[in-house]
CSV table of N, CA and C in Angstrom, one decimal:
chain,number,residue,atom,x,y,z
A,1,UNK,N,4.4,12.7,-3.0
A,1,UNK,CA,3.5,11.5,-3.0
A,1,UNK,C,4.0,10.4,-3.9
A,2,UNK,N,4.4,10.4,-4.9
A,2,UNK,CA,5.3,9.8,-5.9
A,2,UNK,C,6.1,8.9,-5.5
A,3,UNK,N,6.9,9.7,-4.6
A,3,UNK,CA,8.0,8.7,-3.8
A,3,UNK,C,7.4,7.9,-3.0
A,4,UNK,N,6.8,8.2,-2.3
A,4,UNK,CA,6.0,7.2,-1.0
A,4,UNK,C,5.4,5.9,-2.0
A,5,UNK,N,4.7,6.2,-3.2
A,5,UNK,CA,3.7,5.4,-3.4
A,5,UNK,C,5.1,4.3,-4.7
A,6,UNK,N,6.1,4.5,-4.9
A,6,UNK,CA,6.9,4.2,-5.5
A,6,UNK,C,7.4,3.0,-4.2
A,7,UNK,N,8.1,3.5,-3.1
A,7,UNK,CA,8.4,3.0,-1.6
A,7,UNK,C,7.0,1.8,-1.7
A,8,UNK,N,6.1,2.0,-1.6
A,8,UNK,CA,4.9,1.3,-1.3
A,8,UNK,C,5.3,-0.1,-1.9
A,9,UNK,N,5.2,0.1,-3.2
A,9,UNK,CA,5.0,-0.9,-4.1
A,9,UNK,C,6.4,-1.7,-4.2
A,10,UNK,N,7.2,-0.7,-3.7
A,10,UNK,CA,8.9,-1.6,-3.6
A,10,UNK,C,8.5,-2.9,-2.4
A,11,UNK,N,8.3,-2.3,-1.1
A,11,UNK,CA,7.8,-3.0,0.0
A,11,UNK,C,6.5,-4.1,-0.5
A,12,UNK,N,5.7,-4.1,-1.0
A,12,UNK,CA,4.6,-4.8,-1.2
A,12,UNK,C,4.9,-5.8,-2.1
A,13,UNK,N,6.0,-5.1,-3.1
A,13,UNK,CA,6.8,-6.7,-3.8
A,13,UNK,C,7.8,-7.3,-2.8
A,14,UNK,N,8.5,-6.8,-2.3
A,14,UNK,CA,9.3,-7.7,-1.4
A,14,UNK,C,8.7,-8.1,-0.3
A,15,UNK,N,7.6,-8.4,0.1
A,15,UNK,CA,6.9,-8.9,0.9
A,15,UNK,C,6.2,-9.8,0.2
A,16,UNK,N,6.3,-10.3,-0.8
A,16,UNK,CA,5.4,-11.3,-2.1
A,16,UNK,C,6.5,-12.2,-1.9
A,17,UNK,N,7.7,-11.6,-2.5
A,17,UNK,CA,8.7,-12.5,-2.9
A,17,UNK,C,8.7,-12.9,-1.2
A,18,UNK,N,9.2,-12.8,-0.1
A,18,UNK,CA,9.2,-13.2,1.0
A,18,UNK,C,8.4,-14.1,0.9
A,19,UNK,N,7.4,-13.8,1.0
A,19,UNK,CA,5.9,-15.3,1.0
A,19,UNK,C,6.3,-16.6,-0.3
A,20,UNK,N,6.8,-15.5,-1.0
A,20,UNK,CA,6.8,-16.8,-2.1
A,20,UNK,C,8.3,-17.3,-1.5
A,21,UNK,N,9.4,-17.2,-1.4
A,21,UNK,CA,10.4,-17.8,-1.0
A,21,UNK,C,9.9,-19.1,0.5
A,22,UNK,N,9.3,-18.4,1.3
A,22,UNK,CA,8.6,-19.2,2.4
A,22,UNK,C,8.1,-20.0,1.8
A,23,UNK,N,7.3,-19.8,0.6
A,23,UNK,CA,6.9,-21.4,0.2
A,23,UNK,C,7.2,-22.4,-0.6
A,24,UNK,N,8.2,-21.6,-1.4
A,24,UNK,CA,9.3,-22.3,-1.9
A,24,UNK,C,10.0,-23.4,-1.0
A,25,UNK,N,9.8,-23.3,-0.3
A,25,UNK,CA,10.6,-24.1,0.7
A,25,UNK,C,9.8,-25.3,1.4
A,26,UNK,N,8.9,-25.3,1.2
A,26,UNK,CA,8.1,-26.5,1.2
A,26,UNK,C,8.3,-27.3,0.0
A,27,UNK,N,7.3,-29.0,-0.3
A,27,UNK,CA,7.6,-29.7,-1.1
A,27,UNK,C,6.9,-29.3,-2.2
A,28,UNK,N,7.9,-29.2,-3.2
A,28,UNK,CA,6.2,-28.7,-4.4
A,28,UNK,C,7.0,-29.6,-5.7
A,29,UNK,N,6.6,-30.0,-6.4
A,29,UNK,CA,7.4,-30.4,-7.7
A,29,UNK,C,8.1,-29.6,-8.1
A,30,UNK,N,9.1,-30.2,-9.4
A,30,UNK,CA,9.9,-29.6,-9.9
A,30,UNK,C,9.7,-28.3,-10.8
A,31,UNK,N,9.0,-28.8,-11.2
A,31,UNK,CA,8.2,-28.0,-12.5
A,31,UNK,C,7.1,-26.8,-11.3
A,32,UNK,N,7.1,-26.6,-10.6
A,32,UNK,CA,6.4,-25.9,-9.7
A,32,UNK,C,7.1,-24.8,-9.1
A,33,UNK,N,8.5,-25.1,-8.8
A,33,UNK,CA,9.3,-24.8,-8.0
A,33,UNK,C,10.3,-23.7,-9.0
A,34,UNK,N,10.6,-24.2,-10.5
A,34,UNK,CA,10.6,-23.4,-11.8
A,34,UNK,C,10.6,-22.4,-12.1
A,35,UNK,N,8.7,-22.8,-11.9
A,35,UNK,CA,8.0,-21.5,-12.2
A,35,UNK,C,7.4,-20.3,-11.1
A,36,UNK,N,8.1,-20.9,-10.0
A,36,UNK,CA,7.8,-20.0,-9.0
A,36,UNK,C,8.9,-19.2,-8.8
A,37,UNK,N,10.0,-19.5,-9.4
A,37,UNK,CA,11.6,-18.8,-9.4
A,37,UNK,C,11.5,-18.6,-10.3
A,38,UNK,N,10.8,-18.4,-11.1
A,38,UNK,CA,10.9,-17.2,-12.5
A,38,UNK,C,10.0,-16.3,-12.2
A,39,UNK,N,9.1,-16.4,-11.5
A,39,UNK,CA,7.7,-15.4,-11.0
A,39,UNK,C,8.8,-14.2,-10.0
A,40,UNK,N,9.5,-14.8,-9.2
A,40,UNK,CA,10.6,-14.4,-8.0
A,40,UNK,C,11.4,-13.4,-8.9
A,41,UNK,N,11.9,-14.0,-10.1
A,41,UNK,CA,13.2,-13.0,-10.7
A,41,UNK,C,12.0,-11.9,-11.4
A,42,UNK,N,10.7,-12.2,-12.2
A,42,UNK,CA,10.1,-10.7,-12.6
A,42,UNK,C,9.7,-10.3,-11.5
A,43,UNK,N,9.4,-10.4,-10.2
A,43,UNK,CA,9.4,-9.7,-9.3
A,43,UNK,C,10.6,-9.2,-8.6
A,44,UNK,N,11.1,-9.6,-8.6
A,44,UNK,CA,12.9,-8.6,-8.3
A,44,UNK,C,13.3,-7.5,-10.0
A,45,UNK,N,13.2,-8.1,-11.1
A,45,UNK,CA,13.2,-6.9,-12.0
A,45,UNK,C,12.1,-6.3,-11.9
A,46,UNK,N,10.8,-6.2,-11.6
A,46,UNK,CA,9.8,-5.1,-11.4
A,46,UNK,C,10.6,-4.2,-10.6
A,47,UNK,N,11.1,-4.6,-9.3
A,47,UNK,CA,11.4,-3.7,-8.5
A,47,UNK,C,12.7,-2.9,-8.3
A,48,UNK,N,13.9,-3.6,-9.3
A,48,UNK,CA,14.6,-2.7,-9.9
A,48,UNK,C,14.5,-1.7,-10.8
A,49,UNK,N,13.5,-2.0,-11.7
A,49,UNK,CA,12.8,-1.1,-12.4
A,49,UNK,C,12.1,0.0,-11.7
A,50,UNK,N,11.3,-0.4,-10.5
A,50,UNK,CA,10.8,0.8,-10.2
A,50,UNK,C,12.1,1.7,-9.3
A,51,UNK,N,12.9,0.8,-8.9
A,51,UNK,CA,13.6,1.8,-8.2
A,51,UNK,C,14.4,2.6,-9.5
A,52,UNK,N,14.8,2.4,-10.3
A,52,UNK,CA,15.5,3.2,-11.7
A,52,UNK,C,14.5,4.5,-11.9
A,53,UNK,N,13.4,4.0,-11.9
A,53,UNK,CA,12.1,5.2,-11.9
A,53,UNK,C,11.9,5.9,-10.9
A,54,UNK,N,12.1,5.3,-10.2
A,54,UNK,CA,11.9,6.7,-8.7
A,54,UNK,C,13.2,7.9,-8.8
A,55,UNK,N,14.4,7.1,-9.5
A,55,UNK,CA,15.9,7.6,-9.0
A,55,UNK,C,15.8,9.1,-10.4
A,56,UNK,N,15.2,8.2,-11.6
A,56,UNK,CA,15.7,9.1,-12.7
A,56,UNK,C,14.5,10.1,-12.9
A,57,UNK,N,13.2,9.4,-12.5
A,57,UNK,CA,12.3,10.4,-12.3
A,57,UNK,C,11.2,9.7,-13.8
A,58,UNK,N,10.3,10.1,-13.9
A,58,UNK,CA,9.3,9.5,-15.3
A,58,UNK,C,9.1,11.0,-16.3
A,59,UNK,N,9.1,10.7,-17.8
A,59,UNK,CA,9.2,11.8,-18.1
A,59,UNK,C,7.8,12.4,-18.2
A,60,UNK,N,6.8,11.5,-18.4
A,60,UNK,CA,5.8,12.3,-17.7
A,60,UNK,C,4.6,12.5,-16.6
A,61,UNK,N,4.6,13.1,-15.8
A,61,UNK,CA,4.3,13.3,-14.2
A,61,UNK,C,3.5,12.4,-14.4
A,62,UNK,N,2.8,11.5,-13.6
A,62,UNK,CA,1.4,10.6,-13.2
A,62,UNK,C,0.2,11.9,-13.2
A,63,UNK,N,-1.0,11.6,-13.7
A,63,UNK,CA,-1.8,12.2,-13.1
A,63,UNK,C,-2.4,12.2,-11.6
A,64,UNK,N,-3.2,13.0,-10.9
A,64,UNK,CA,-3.9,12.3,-9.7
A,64,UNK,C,-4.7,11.6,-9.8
A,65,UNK,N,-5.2,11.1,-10.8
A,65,UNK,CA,-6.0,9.8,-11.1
A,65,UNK,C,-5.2,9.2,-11.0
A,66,UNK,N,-4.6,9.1,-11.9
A,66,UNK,CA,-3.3,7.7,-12.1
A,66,UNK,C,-2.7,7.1,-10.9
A,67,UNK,N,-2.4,8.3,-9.7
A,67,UNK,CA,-1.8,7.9,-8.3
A,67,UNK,C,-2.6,7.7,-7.3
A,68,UNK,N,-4.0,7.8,-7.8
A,68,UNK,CA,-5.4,7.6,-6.9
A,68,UNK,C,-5.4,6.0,-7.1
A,69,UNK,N,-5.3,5.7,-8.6
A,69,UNK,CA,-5.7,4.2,-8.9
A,69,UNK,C,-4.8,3.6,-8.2
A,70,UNK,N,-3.4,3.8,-8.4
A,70,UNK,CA,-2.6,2.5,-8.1
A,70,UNK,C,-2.6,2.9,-6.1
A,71,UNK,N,-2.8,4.1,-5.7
A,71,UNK,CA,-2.9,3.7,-4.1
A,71,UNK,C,-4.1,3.4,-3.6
A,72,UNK,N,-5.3,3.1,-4.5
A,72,UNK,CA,-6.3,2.5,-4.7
A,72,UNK,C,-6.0,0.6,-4.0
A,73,UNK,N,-5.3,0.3,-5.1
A,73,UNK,CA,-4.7,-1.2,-5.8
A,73,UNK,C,-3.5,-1.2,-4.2
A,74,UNK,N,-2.8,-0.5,-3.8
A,74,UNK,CA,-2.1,-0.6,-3.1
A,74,UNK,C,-2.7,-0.9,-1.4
A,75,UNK,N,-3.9,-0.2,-1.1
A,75,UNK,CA,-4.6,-0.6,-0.2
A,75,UNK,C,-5.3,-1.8,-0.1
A,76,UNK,N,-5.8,-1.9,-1.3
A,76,UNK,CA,-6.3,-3.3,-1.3
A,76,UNK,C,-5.7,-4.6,-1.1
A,77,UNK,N,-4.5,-4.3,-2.1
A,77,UNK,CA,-2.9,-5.7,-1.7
A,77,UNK,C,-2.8,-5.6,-0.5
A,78,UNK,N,-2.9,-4.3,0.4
A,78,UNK,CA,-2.5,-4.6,1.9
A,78,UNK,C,-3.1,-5.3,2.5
A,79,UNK,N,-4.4,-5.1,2.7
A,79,UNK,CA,-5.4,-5.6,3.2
A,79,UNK,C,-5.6,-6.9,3.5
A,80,UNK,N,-5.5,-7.1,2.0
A,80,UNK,CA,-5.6,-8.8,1.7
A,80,UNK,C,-4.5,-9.6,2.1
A,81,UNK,N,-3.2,-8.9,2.3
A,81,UNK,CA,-1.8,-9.5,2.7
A,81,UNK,C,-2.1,-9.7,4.4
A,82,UNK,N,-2.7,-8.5,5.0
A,82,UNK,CA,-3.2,-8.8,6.5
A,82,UNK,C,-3.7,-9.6,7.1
């Protein structure tokens, strides 16, 4: 379950950054355009980080709360992205 919900969150950031690059690409100021390419790069290290976490493993297990909440949080991003 770990893995999938790790997969999840990989896909649901690169579906953010997608949207944000798509809108990058419209007119926005400078100072706009910035800060939306720095939001892009912590969301590309989020997701190398999670993938280093999926690879090496966490040293301690998630609870099933813990993986209740975030596929909680994961449902809901979908939703709203639909």
């Amino acid at each position: 379950m770990k893995d999938n919900l790790f997969d999840r969150c990989i896909k649901l950031i690169s579906t953010l950054i997608a949207e944000i690059e798509h809108d990058l690409s419209k007119e926005l100021a400078l100072k706009d355009k910035k800060m939306i390419t720095d939001l892009i790069n912590k969301l590309i290290q989020t997701t190398i980080k999670l993938e280093k976490i999926k690879q090496i493993g966490v040293e301690e297990e998630l609870s099933q709360q813990d993986l209740q909440i975030i596929n909680d949080f994961l449902e809901k991003a979908q939703a709203r992205s639909s």
